[in-house]
mmCIF file of C-alpha atoms in Angstrom:
data_model
loop_
_atom_site.group_PDB
_atom_site.id
_atom_site.type_symbol
_atom_site.label_atom_id
_atom_site.label_comp_id
_atom_site.label_asym_id
_atom_site.label_seq_id
_atom_site.Cartn_x
_atom_site.Cartn_y
_atom_site.Cartn_z
ATOM 1 C CA UNK A 4 0.018 0.082 -0.079
ATOM 2 C CA UNK A 5 1.369 3.466 -0.898
ATOM 3 C CA UNK A 6 0.710 4.759 2.708
ATOM 4 C CA UNK A 7 2.156 2.142 4.920
ATOM 5 C CA UNK A 8 4.111 -0.895 5.516
ATOM 6 C CA UNK A 9 1.368 -3.629 5.224
ATOM 7 C CA UNK A 10 -2.003 -4.009 3.774
ATOM 8 C CA UNK A 11 -5.126 -5.416 5.153
ATOM 9 C CA UNK A 12 -6.784 -5.665 1.954
ATOM 10 C CA UNK A 13 -4.610 -6.583 -1.102
ATOM 11 C CA UNK A 14 -4.388 -3.827 -3.843
ATOM 12 C CA UNK A 15 -5.192 -5.502 -7.136
ATOM 13 C CA UNK A 16 -3.444 -4.026 -10.224
ATOM 14 C CA UNK A 17 -6.608 -4.350 -12.404
ATOM 15 C CA UNK A 18 -8.713 -2.461 -9.732
ATOM 16 C CA UNK A 19 -10.330 0.950 -10.812
ATOM 17 C CA UNK A 20 -8.997 4.175 -9.301
ATOM 18 C CA UNK A 21 -12.071 4.526 -6.942
ATOM 19 C CA UNK A 22 -11.579 0.790 -5.804
ATOM 20 C CA UNK A 23 -7.782 1.493 -5.206
ATOM 21 C CA UNK A 24 -8.600 4.824 -3.313
ATOM 22 C CA UNK A 25 -11.091 2.928 -1.057
ATOM 23 C CA UNK A 26 -8.821 0.091 -0.341
ATOM 24 C CA UNK A 27 -5.834 2.284 0.570
ATOM 25 C CA UNK A 28 -8.002 4.283 2.909
ATOM 26 C CA UNK A 29 -9.260 1.028 4.758
ATOM 27 C CA UNK A 30 -5.520 -0.001 4.717
ATOM 28 C CA UNK A 31 -4.421 3.302 6.220
ATOM 29 C CA UNK A 32 -6.948 3.391 8.880
ATOM 30 C CA UNK A 33 -6.032 -0.318 9.941
ATOM 31 C CA UNK A 34 -2.387 0.527 10.083
ATOM 32 C CA UNK A 35 -3.021 3.650 12.236
ATOM 33 C CA UNK A 36 -5.733 2.224 14.427
ATOM 34 C CA UNK A 37 -3.353 0.979 17.436
ATOM 35 C CA UNK A 38 -1.153 4.212 17.406
ATOM 36 C CA UNK A 39 -4.144 6.389 16.897
ATOM 37 C CA UNK A 40 -5.959 4.756 19.950
ATOM 38 C CA UNK A 41 -2.702 5.301 21.803
ATOM 39 C CA UNK A 42 -2.926 9.026 20.735
ATOM 40 C CA UNK A 43 -6.545 9.459 21.684
ATOM 41 C CA UNK A 44 -5.722 7.990 25.266
ATOM 42 C CA UNK A 45 -2.570 9.968 25.838
ATOM 43 C CA UNK A 46 -4.354 13.220 24.484
ATOM 44 C CA UNK A 47 -7.125 12.553 27.174
ATOM 45 C CA UNK A 48 -4.480 11.804 29.846
ATOM 46 C CA UNK A 49 -2.580 15.052 29.048
ATOM 47 C CA UNK A 50 -5.784 17.096 28.899
ATOM 48 C CA UNK A 51 -6.899 15.690 32.276
ATOM 49 C CA UNK A 52 -3.335 15.984 33.996
ATOM 50 C CA UNK A 53 -2.886 19.708 32.871
ATOM 51 C CA UNK A 54 -6.165 20.357 34.305
ATOM 52 C CA UNK A 55 -4.816 19.680 37.928
ATOM 53 C CA UNK A 56 -1.580 21.678 37.480
ATOM 54 C CA UNK A 57 -1.613 25.139 38.434
ATOM 55 C CA UNK A 58 1.309 25.975 36.135
ATOM 56 C CA UNK A 59 1.119 24.495 32.596
ATOM 57 C CA UNK A 60 3.708 26.507 30.730
ATOM 58 C CA UNK A 61 6.743 28.709 30.779
ATOM 59 C CA UNK A 62 6.969 32.529 30.087
ATOM 60 C CA UNK A 63 9.558 32.090 27.144
ATOM 61 C CA UNK A 64 8.506 30.835 23.510
ATOM 62 C CA UNK A 65 11.856 28.968 23.330
ATOM 63 C CA UNK A 66 11.414 27.395 26.715
ATOM 64 C CA UNK A 67 8.044 26.345 25.783
ATOM 65 C CA UNK A 68 9.377 24.690 22.640
ATOM 66 C CA UNK A 69 11.914 22.728 24.638
ATOM 67 C CA UNK A 70 9.434 21.547 27.087
ATOM 68 C CA UNK A 71 7.332 20.356 24.098
ATOM 69 C CA UNK A 72 10.369 18.692 22.718
ATOM 70 C CA UNK A 73 10.955 16.743 25.902
ATOM 71 C CA UNK A 74 7.400 15.682 26.151
ATOM 72 C CA UNK A 75 7.128 14.451 22.454
ATOM 73 C CA UNK A 76 10.435 12.972 21.915
ATOM 74 C CA UNK A 77 9.849 9.801 24.480
ATOM 75 C CA UNK A 78 6.336 9.222 23.092
ATOM 76 C CA UNK A 79 7.485 7.571 19.867
ATOM 77 C CA UNK A 80 4.419 7.801 17.746
ATOM 78 C CA UNK A 81 3.822 8.935 14.323
ATOM 79 C CA UNK A 82 2.923 12.550 13.434
ATOM 80 C CA UNK A 83 -0.534 11.482 12.873
ATOM 81 C CA UNK A 84 -0.922 9.875 16.323
ATOM 82 C CA UNK A 85 0.967 12.684 18.035
ATOM 83 C CA UNK A 86 -1.760 15.284 16.647
ATOM 84 C CA UNK A 87 -4.401 14.060 19.125
ATOM 85 C CA UNK A 88 -1.799 14.534 21.882
ATOM 86 C CA UNK A 89 -0.966 17.923 20.897
ATOM 87 C CA UNK A 90 -4.576 18.957 20.665
ATOM 88 C CA UNK A 91 -5.041 17.493 24.350
ATOM 89 C CA UNK A 92 -2.010 19.519 25.287
ATOM 90 C CA UNK A 93 -3.191 22.782 23.788
ATOM 91 C CA UNK A 94 -6.828 22.276 25.173
ATOM 92 C CA UNK A 95 -5.303 21.645 28.596
ATOM 93 C CA UNK A 96 -3.503 25.027 28.683
ATOM 94 C CA UNK A 97 -0.150 24.222 27.249
ATOM 95 C CA UNK A 98 0.903 27.031 24.932
ATOM 96 C CA UNK A 99 1.140 26.753 21.146
ATOM 97 C CA UNK A 100 4.722 26.282 21.032
ATOM 98 C CA UNK A 101 4.649 23.325 23.494
ATOM 99 C CA UNK A 102 2.051 21.643 21.473
ATOM 100 C CA UNK A 103 3.515 22.094 18.175
ATOM 101 C CA UNK A 104 6.990 21.160 19.264
ATOM 102 C CA UNK A 105 5.700 17.908 21.072
ATOM 103 C CA UNK A 106 3.970 16.885 17.966
ATOM 104 C CA UNK A 107 7.046 17.329 15.636
ATOM 105 C CA UNK A 108 9.515 15.813 18.119
ATOM 106 C CA UNK A 109 7.521 12.516 18.538
ATOM 107 C CA UNK A 110 8.118 11.165 15.045
ATOM 108 C CA UNK A 111 11.477 12.917 14.318
ATOM 109 C CA UNK A 112 13.460 12.624 17.548
ATOM 110 C CA UNK A 113 12.415 9.332 18.985
ATOM 111 C CA UNK A 114 15.055 6.771 19.708
ATOM 112 C CA UNK A 115 13.608 4.141 17.125
ATOM 113 C CA UNK A 116 13.508 6.416 14.252
ATOM 114 C CA UNK A 117 16.866 7.911 15.012
ATOM 115 C CA UNK A 118 18.462 4.340 15.237
ATOM 116 C CA UNK A 119 16.846 3.602 11.906
ATOM 117 C CA UNK A 120 18.031 6.749 10.279
ATOM 118 C CA UNK A 121 21.551 6.148 11.189
ATOM 119 C CA UNK A 122 21.424 2.370 10.217
ATOM 120 C CA UNK A 123 19.765 2.860 6.851
ATOM 121 C CA UNK A 124 21.099 6.258 5.631
ATOM 122 C CA UNK A 125 24.252 7.830 5.028
ATOM 123 C CA UNK A 126 25.793 9.471 8.092
ATOM 124 C CA UNK A 127 25.597 12.881 7.037
ATOM 125 C CA UNK A 128 21.727 12.794 5.823
ATOM 126 C CA UNK A 129 20.857 11.307 9.115
ATOM 127 C CA UNK A 130 22.808 14.161 10.901
ATOM 128 C CA UNK A 131 21.122 16.763 8.733
ATOM 129 C CA UNK A 132 17.729 15.262 9.404
ATOM 130 C CA UNK A 133 18.323 15.612 13.105
ATOM 131 C CA UNK A 134 19.784 19.105 12.777
ATOM 132 C CA UNK A 135 16.790 20.343 10.628
ATOM 133 C CA UNK A 136 13.935 18.760 13.035
ATOM 134 C CA UNK A 137 15.841 20.671 15.799
ATOM 135 C CA UNK A 138 15.645 23.745 13.827
ATOM 136 C CA UNK A 139 12.034 23.420 13.170
ATOM 137 C CA UNK A 140 11.158 22.614 16.790
ATOM 138 C CA UNK A 141 13.260 25.140 18.799
ATOM 139 C CA UNK A 142 13.543 27.981 16.099
ATOM 140 C CA UNK A 143 10.788 27.686 13.503
ATOM 141 C CA UNK A 144 7.900 26.981 15.764
ATOM 142 C CA UNK A 145 8.656 29.952 18.347
ATOM 143 C CA UNK A 146 9.108 32.207 15.390
ATOM 144 C CA UNK A 147 5.915 31.236 13.776
ATOM 145 C CA UNK A 148 3.971 31.539 17.096
ATOM 146 C CA UNK A 149 5.452 34.943 17.638
ATOM 147 C CA UNK A 150 3.197 36.136 14.682
ATOM 148 C CA UNK A 151 0.038 34.426 15.990
ATOM 149 C CA UNK A 152 -2.576 36.483 17.669
ATOM 150 C CA UNK A 153 -2.246 36.278 21.486
ATOM 151 C CA UNK A 154 -5.682 34.511 21.840
ATOM 152 C CA UNK A 155 -4.552 31.502 19.609
ATOM 153 C CA UNK A 156 -1.356 31.042 21.580
ATOM 154 C CA UNK A 157 -2.970 29.896 24.779
ATOM 155 C CA UNK A 158 -6.442 28.256 25.205
ATOM 156 C CA UNK A 159 -8.541 29.567 28.068
ATOM 157 C CA UNK A 160 -8.940 26.978 30.740
ATOM 158 C CA UNK A 161 -10.587 26.864 34.071
ATOM 159 C CA UNK A 162 -8.710 28.098 37.094
ATOM 160 C CA UNK A 163 -7.487 25.249 39.322
ATOM 161 C CA UNK A 164 -9.044 25.185 42.748
ATOM 162 C CA UNK A 165 -6.867 25.769 45.747
ATOM 163 C CA UNK A 166 -5.700 22.454 47.343
ATOM 164 C CA UNK A 167 -7.163 21.257 50.503
ATOM 165 C CA UNK A 168 -5.203 22.500 53.349
ATOM 166 C CA UNK A 169 -3.446 20.030 55.737
ATOM 167 C CA UNK A 170 -5.258 21.252 58.697
ATOM 168 C CA UNK A 171 -8.668 20.896 57.177
ATOM 169 C CA UNK A 172 -11.053 18.834 59.371
ATOM 170 C CA UNK A 173 -11.469 15.298 58.156
ATOM 171 C CA UNK A 174 -15.275 15.687 57.595
ATOM 172 C CA UNK A 175 -14.613 18.471 55.138
ATOM 173 C CA UNK A 176 -11.900 16.569 53.076
ATOM 174 C CA UNK A 177 -12.746 14.742 49.692
ATOM 175 C CA UNK A 178 -12.745 11.014 50.052
ATOM 176 C CA UNK A 179 -10.633 8.636 48.095
ATOM 177 C CA UNK A 180 -13.689 7.332 46.483
ATOM 178 C CA UNK A 181 -14.918 10.729 45.451
ATOM 179 C CA UNK A 182 -11.327 11.586 44.095
ATOM 180 C CA UNK A 183 -11.313 8.557 41.884
ATOM 181 C CA UNK A 184 -14.987 9.166 40.764
ATOM 182 C CA UNK A 185 -14.013 12.754 39.968
ATOM 183 C CA UNK A 186 -10.990 11.730 37.964
ATOM 184 C CA UNK A 187 -12.828 9.022 35.977
ATOM 185 C CA UNK A 188 -15.343 11.551 35.101
ATOM 186 C CA UNK A 189 -12.757 14.179 33.973
ATOM 187 C CA UNK A 190 -10.926 11.605 31.812
ATOM 188 C CA UNK A 191 -14.082 10.330 30.264
ATOM 189 C CA UNK A 192 -15.206 13.740 29.247
ATOM 190 C CA UNK A 193 -11.928 14.611 27.937
ATOM 191 C CA UNK A 194 -11.541 11.284 25.939
ATOM 192 C CA UNK A 195 -14.828 11.914 24.397
ATOM 193 C CA UNK A 196 -13.713 15.571 23.562
ATOM 194 C CA UNK A 197 -10.465 14.250 21.899
ATOM 195 C CA UNK A 198 -12.399 11.509 20.031
ATOM 196 C CA UNK A 199 -15.129 13.504 18.681
ATOM 197 C CA UNK A 200 -12.630 16.397 17.489
ATOM 198 C CA UNK A 201 -10.013 14.286 15.937
ATOM 199 C CA UNK A 202 -11.592 10.907 14.548
ATOM 200 C CA UNK A 203 -13.628 12.567 11.803
ATOM 201 C CA UNK A 204 -10.518 14.557 10.658
ATOM 202 C CA UNK A 205 -8.466 11.098 10.998
ATOM 203 C CA UNK A 206 -10.972 9.478 8.357
ATOM 204 C CA UNK A 207 -10.598 12.626 6.042
ATOM 205 C CA UNK A 208 -6.948 12.517 6.204
ATOM 206 C CA UNK A 209 -6.738 9.052 5.507
ATOM 207 C CA UNK A 210 -9.044 9.600 2.536
ATOM 208 C CA UNK A 211 -6.969 12.503 1.114
ATOM 209 C CA UNK A 212 -3.865 10.565 1.673
ATOM 210 C CA UNK A 213 -5.193 7.619 -0.344
ATOM 211 C CA UNK A 214 -6.208 9.950 -3.202
ATOM 212 C CA UNK A 215 -2.805 11.475 -3.422
ATOM 213 C CA UNK A 216 -0.920 7.994 -3.068
ATOM 214 C CA UNK A 217 -3.170 6.589 -5.773
ATOM 215 C CA UNK A 218 -2.915 9.326 -8.182
ATOM 216 C CA UNK A 219 0.624 10.222 -7.830
ATOM 217 C CA UNK A 220 2.811 8.563 -10.524
ATOM 218 C CA UNK A 221 5.005 5.627 -9.173
ATOM 219 C CA UNK A 222 8.025 7.177 -10.969
ATOM 220 C CA UNK A 223 7.602 10.742 -9.686
ATOM 221 C CA UNK A 224 11.274 11.286 -8.756
ATOM 222 C CA UNK A 225 12.961 8.204 -10.167
ATOM 223 C CA UNK A 226 15.242 9.336 -13.028
ATOM 224 C CA UNK A 227 14.580 13.096 -12.632
ATOM 225 C CA UNK A 228 17.014 15.765 -12.065
ATOM 226 C CA UNK A 229 17.028 17.512 -8.575
ATOM 227 C CA UNK A 230 16.647 21.123 -8.533
ATOM 228 C CA UNK A 231 14.482 23.845 -6.733
ATOM 229 C CA UNK A 232 11.238 22.954 -8.616
ATOM 230 C CA UNK A 233 11.451 19.161 -8.031
ATOM 231 C CA UNK A 234 12.557 19.507 -4.419
ATOM 232 C CA UNK A 235 9.626 21.747 -3.958
ATOM 233 C CA UNK A 236 7.419 19.148 -5.428
ATOM 234 C CA UNK A 237 8.962 16.111 -3.399
ATOM 235 C CA UNK A 238 8.517 18.274 -0.260
ATOM 236 C CA UNK A 239 5.013 19.141 -0.876
ATOM 237 C CA UNK A 240 4.250 15.269 -1.610
ATOM 238 C CA UNK A 241 6.202 14.158 1.499
ATOM 239 C CA UNK A 242 4.773 16.906 3.815
ATOM 240 C CA UNK A 243 1.176 15.947 2.792
ATOM 241 C CA UNK A 244 1.105 12.219 2.902
ATOM 242 C CA UNK A 245 -0.005 10.773 6.465
ATOM 243 C CA UNK A 246 2.617 7.895 6.810
ATOM 244 C CA UNK A 247 3.067 5.828 9.762
ATOM 245 C CA UNK A 248 6.406 6.272 12.082
ATOM 246 C CA UNK A 249 9.610 5.123 10.337
ATOM 247 C CA UNK A 250 8.060 4.821 6.987
ATOM 248 C CA UNK A 251 10.028 7.905 6.007
ATOM 249 C CA UNK A 252 13.353 6.458 6.938
ATOM 250 C CA UNK A 253 12.523 2.820 5.293
ATOM 251 C CA UNK A 254 11.083 4.262 1.907
ATOM 252 C CA UNK A 255 14.299 6.817 1.660
ATOM 253 C CA UNK A 256 16.683 3.919 2.235
ATOM 254 C CA UNK A 257 14.956 1.815 -0.545
ATOM 255 C CA UNK A 258 14.869 4.600 -2.981
ATOM 256 C CA UNK A 259 18.673 5.309 -2.102
ATOM 257 C CA UNK A 260 19.309 1.794 -2.882
ATOM 258 C CA UNK A 261 17.296 2.029 -6.049
ATOM 259 C CA UNK A 262 19.592 4.694 -7.404
ATOM 260 C CA UNK A 263 17.351 7.859 -6.480
ATOM 261 C CA UNK A 264 19.478 10.969 -6.064
ATOM 262 C CA UNK A 265 20.599 12.134 -2.427
ATOM 263 C CA UNK A 266 18.690 15.426 -2.817
ATOM 264 C CA UNK A 267 15.362 13.664 -3.173
ATOM 265 C CA UNK A 268 16.257 11.384 -0.328
ATOM 266 C CA UNK A 269 17.159 14.306 2.192
ATOM 267 C CA UNK A 270 13.854 15.928 0.974
ATOM 268 C CA UNK A 271 11.780 12.832 1.736
ATOM 269 C CA UNK A 272 13.446 11.766 4.799
ATOM 270 C CA UNK A 273 12.832 15.122 6.448
ATOM 271 C CA UNK A 274 9.248 15.898 5.092
ATOM 272 C CA UNK A 275 7.564 12.473 5.294
ATOM 273 C CA UNK A 276 7.522 11.926 8.990
ATOM 274 C CA UNK A 277 7.618 15.387 10.274
ATOM 275 C CA UNK A 278 4.017 16.618 9.131
ATOM 276 C CA UNK A 279 1.060 15.492 7.400
ATOM 277 C CA UNK A 280 -2.536 16.505 6.204
ATOM 278 C CA UNK A 281 -3.932 14.972 9.376
ATOM 279 C CA UNK A 282 -1.573 17.220 11.463
ATOM 280 C CA UNK A 283 -2.634 20.164 9.391
ATOM 281 C CA UNK A 284 -6.201 19.632 9.822
ATOM 282 C CA UNK A 285 -5.622 19.152 13.667
ATOM 283 C CA UNK A 286 -3.526 22.404 13.965
ATOM 284 C CA UNK A 287 -6.080 24.245 11.699
ATOM 285 C CA UNK A 288 -9.070 23.558 13.996
ATOM 286 C CA UNK A 289 -7.041 24.315 17.152
ATOM 287 C CA UNK A 290 -4.276 26.749 16.936
#
């Protein structure tokens, strides 16, 4: 399948364009169902957790981007699955810099993808991918957020109530059962919010990605000369396609062994996993 490592339904060469788009959409949903479930649960968890914190961010833009990178890098999910998590962070009161940096750091700076990159690709391409990812997370994101309206940088959230004083009478203190029930209600409400705000966009992104993956010619870059126009075309395609984690490195390694120029490889290995149409839809409806 053009959008993943495996196919639940085989793509027949004789199938019509409509059939191939439908099958590819189903295959993409099947490939991402586990990671997306993780993203929904983690997004709801972050949204619930941040609701209990009195301080959710730092004053400086760059500090918030570093904070987002520290949150996102260990998650180890693709940028599609990290999108609901970023939505949960932003909705919970984290600044836009934190949310966007976490979403981009997860698929680009986690240890699995970095290990694959340094194993399958030339050293200088892997290093350049890391440096460019750091530049986007720590430089580009804060600069982009600098021009955003102030009301889009930070979601308005409820004020956290004052914690119970240690000397409060036992009869006035919240019981463990009430605390657990309150937490379960908060998590359930937040999970439903994340699910209904992101699941329809997930289906739309899979459909749009299937259209692009089906209609794009198979030899789009093979044999072509690398230059500004071809780099832009490869970058647009790589940024648009909603591929799973590690797909960028594996495909780039295969294309490299097939004789594709290093310029195309560098463009695809940087753009394929860093962003997608699904990320665009989530960011566009939140930040």
